[in-house]
XYZ file of C-alpha atoms in Angstrom:
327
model
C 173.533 -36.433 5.176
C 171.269 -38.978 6.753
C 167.833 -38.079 7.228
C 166.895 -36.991 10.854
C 163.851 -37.828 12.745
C 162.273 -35.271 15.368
C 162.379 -36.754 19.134
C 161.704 -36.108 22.320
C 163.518 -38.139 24.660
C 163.628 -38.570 28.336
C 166.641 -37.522 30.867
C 168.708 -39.853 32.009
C 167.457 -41.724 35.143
C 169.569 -43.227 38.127
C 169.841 -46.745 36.409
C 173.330 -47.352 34.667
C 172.925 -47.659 30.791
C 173.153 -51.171 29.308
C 176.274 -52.204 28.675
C 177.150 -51.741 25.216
C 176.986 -54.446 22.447
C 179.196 -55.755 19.401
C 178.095 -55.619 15.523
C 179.546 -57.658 13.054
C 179.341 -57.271 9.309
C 181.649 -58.024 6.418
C 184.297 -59.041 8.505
C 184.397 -55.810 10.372
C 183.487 -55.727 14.438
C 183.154 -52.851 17.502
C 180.808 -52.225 19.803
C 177.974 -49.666 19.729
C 175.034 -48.460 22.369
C 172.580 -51.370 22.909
C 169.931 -49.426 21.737
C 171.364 -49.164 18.410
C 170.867 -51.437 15.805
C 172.085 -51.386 12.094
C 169.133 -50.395 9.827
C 170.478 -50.085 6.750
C 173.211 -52.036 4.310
C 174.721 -51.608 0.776
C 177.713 -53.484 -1.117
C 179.044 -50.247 -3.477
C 180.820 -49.919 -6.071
C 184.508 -51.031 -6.332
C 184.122 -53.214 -3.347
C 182.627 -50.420 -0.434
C 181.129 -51.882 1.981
C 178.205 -49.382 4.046
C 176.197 -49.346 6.955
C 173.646 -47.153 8.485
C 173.592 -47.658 12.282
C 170.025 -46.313 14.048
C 168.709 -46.313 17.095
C 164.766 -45.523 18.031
C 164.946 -42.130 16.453
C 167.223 -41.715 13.828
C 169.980 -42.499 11.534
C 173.507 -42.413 14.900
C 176.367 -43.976 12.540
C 177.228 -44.116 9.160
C 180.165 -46.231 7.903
C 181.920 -47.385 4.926
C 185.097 -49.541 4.307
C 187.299 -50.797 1.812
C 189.883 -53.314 1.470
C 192.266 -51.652 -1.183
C 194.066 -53.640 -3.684
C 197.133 -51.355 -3.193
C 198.800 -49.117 -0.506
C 196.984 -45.705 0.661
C 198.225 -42.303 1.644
C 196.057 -41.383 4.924
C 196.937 -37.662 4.335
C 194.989 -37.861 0.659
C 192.037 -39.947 1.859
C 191.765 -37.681 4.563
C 191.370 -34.689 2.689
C 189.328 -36.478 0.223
C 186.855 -37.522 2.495
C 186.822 -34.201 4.210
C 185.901 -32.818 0.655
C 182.437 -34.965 1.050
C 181.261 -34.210 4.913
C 182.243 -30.265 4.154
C 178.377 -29.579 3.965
C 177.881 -31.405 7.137
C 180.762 -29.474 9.127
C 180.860 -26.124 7.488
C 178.633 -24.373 10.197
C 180.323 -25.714 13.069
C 180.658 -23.883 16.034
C 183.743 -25.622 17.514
C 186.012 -27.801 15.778
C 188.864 -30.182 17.714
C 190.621 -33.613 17.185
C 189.866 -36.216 19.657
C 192.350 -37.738 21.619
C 193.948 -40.456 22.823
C 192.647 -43.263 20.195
C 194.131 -46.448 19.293
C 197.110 -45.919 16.778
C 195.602 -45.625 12.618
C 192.416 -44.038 14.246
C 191.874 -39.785 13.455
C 188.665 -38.233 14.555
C 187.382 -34.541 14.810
C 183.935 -33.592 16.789
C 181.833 -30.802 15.549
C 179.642 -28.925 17.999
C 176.934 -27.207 16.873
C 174.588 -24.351 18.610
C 171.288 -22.798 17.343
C 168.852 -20.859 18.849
C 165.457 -21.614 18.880
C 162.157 -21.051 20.873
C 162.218 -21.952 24.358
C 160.278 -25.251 24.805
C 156.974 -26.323 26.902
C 155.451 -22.961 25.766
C 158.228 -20.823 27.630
C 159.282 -17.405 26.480
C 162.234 -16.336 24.903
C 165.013 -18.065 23.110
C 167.197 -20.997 23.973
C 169.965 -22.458 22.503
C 170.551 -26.151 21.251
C 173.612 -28.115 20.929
C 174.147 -31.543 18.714
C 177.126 -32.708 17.617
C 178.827 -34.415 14.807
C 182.179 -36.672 14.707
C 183.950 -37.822 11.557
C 186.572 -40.121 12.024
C 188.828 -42.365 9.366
C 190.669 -45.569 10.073
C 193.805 -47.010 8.314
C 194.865 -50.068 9.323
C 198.453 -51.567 8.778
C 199.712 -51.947 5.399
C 196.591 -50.524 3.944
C 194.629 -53.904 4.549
C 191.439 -51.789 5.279
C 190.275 -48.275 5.127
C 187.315 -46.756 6.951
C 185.550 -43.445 7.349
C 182.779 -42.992 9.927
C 180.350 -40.191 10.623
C 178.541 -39.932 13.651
C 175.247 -37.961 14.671
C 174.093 -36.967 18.608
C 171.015 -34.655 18.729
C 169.791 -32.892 21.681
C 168.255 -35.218 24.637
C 170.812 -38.270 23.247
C 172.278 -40.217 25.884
C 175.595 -41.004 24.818
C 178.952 -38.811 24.770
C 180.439 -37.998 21.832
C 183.907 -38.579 22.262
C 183.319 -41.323 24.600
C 181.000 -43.468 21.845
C 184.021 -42.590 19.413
C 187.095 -43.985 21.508
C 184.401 -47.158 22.384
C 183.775 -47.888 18.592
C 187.439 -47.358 18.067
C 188.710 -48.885 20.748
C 186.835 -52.392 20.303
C 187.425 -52.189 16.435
C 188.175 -55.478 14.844
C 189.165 -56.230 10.661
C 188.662 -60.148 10.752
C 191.702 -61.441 8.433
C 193.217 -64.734 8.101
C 191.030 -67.799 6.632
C 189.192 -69.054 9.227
C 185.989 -68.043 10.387
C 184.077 -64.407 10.305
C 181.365 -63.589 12.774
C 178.325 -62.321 12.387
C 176.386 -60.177 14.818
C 173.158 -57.896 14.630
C 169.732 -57.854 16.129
C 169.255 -61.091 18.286
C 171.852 -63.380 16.221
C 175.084 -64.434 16.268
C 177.164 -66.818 14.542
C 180.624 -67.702 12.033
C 180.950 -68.418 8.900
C 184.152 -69.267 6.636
C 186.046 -66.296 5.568
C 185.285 -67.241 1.920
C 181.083 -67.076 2.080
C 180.377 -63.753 0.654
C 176.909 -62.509 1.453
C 174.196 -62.301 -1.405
C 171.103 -61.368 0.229
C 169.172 -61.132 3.193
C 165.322 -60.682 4.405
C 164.845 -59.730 7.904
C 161.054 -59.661 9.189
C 159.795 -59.709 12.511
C 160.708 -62.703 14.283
C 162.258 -64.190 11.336
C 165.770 -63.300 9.857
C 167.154 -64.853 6.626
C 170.821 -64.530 5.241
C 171.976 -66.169 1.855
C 175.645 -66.930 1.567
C 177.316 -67.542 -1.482
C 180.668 -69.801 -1.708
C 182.387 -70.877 -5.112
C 178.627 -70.649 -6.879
C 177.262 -72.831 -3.728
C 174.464 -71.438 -1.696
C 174.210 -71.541 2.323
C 170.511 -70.557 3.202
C 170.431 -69.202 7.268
C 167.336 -68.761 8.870
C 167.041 -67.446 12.881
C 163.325 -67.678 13.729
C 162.696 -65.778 17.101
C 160.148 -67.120 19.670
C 160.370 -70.310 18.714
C 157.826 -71.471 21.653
C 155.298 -69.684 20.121
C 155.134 -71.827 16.574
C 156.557 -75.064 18.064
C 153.921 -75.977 20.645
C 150.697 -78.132 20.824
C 152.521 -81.047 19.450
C 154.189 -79.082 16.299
C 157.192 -81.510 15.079
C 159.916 -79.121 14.659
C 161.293 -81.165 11.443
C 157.584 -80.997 10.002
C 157.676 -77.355 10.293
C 160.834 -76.767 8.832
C 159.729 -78.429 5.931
C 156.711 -77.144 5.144
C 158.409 -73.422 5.585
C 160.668 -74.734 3.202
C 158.547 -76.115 0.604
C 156.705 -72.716 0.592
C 159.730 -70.872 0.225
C 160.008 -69.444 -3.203
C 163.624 -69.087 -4.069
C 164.708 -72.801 -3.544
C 163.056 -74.907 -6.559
C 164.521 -77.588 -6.802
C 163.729 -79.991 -4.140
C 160.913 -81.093 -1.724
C 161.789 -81.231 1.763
C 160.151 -83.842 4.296
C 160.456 -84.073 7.510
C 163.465 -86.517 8.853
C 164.710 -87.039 12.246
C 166.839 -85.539 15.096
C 167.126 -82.138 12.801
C 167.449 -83.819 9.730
C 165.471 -82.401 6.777
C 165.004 -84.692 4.126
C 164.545 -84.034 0.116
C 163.957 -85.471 -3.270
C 163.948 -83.755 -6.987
C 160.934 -82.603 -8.148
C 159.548 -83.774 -11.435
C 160.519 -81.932 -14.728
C 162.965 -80.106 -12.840
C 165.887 -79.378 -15.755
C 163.351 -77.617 -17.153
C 162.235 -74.992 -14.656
C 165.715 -74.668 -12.186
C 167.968 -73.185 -14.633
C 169.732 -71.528 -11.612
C 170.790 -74.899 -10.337
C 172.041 -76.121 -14.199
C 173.934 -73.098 -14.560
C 175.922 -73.253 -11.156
C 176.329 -77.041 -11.821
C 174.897 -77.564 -8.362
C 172.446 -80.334 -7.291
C 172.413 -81.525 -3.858
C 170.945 -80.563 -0.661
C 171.839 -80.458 2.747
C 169.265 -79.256 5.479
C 169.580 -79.372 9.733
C 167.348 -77.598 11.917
C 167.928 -77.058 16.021
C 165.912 -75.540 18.200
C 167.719 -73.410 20.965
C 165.996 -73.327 24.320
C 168.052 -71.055 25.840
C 167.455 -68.054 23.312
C 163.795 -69.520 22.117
C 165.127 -69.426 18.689
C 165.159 -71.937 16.236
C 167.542 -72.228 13.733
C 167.481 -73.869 10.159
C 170.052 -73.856 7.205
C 169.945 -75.709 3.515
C 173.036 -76.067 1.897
C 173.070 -76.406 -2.193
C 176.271 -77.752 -2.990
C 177.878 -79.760 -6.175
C 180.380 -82.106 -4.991
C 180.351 -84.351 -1.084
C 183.347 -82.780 -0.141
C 181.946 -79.638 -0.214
C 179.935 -80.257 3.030
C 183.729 -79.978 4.611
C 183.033 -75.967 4.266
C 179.763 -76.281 6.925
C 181.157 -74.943 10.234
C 181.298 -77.376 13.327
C 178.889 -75.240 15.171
C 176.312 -75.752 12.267
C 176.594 -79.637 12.081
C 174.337 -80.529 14.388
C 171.150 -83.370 13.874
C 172.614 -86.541 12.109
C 175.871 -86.849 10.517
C 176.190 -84.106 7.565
C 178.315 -86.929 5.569
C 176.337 -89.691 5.624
């Protein structure tokens, strides 16, 4: 079980809530609370895919999926998976399916009562509720599987059942070739189906996401605030440039500044001797844009390490912008 923080939280006040938002993450999509954000990813073994969903407090979704190689029998998964949350449901109070959900979607809330001290000093006992809701998803011809486990404490906001059919309702597996979005914290974007994530870095006010295609390399970078680094005459290109060249996991090449979002670069000397990485993945060219976005004050930069000129065919449309990528 995840671990939970202690929290104190305040009542509800006359203002509706925010409208809820959508995650997207290894080609898998629905929408969650606002105030939740995902906080925690892992690639697993035999292809699992996980997720740990938080929100101020503590760990509110957990969720893994799988794209078997072969068809599943819901009723075995089921009871498998069952097997695993038993510690987390054994003490339940209360115990019921939740219905209607989409078709392929099974889900069971726990309620849960203890008695504790009365609060604020007060005498005498009281008792507090959470809850707990494990649900599974299969989708058609065993394209996808997915168990979720869900966690409301005392003084959360959001309904049970009603965060369950929302998540369940908006669920989307992203199939077919074409593009995949991409959605957490303030970003948002699509990439080809085939770019397989490798590694990330997400600081404050600067997120990173490394894509891997066919032993190419797509470098992402969303800087936040961009109004606060590009000002007193800062040359967006210039800046770019130097963040790149002090960037420690692209060897290769110095950048320079170009023009229009263009990022320029040429080898560095005695290079076949210290970029094995690039020798070994036979790839040797560059590609670098930059764009600043003035409606979200972000500013966004990519490098591309590719082998071959037609490979620049794979950059999305919506990433092509500064000078022509194939000139």
């Amino acid at each position: 079980m995840a671990s939970r923080k202690s929290k104190t939280k305040k009542s509800a006040g006359k203002e509706p809530a925010p409208a809820p938002k959508r995650i997207a993450w290894d080609r898998v999509s629905f929408l969650i609370p606002a105030n939740w954000e995902i906080g925690l990813y892992k690639f697993l073994k035999k292809g699992v895919t996980r997720i740990e969903v938080e929100d101020e407090y503590a760990v509110r979704l957990e969720a893994e999926w799988i794209r078997p190689r072969r068809p599943l029998q819901m009723r075995n998964i089921m009871k498998r998976y069952e097997r695993a949350s038993r510690e987390l449901t054994l003490k339940a109070d209360e115990r019921k399916g939740i219905e209607p959900l989409p078709h392929d979607w099974y889900a069971t809330h726990y309620i849960f009562r203890e008695t504790v001290p009365a609060a604020s000093g007060g005498k005498g006992l009281e008792i507090k509720r959470h809850d707990l809701v494990t649900a599974f998803y299969l989708c058609p011809r065993s394209e996808l599987f997915g168990f979720f486990i869900l966690h409301f404490l005392p003084g959360d906001p959001e309904d049970p059942v009603r965060t369950m059919r929302l998540i369940a309702r908006e669920f989307r597996h992203h199939k077919g070739r074409g593009l995949v979005p991409w959605r957490l914290f303030d970003i948002a974007f699509e990439v080809p189906h085939d770019f397989v994530l490798e590694n990330t870095q997400f600081d404050v006010g600067a997120k990173l996401m490394v894509f891997r295609w066919k032993l190419r390399r797509f470098y992402l970078w969303v800087f936040s605030c961009a109004d606060m680094f590009l000002k007193d005459g800062v040359v967006m290109e210039e800046w770019v440039a130097g963040y790149l060249n002090g960037f420690a996991h692209i060897y290769g090449p110095a950048f320079h500044p170009g023009a229009n979002g263009a990022i320029e670069w040429k080898r560095r000397r005695k290079w076949w001797v210290a970029h094995r990485d690039e020798i070994a993945r036979w790839c040797y060219r560059y590609k670098a844009r930059c764009r600043r976005d003035e409606e979200t004050n972000q500013l966004i930069a990519w490098v591309f390490n590719y082998r071959r000129h037609d490979d620049l065919h794979v950059i999305p449309e919506a990433f092509r912008f500064g000078p022509d990528i194939f000139a």
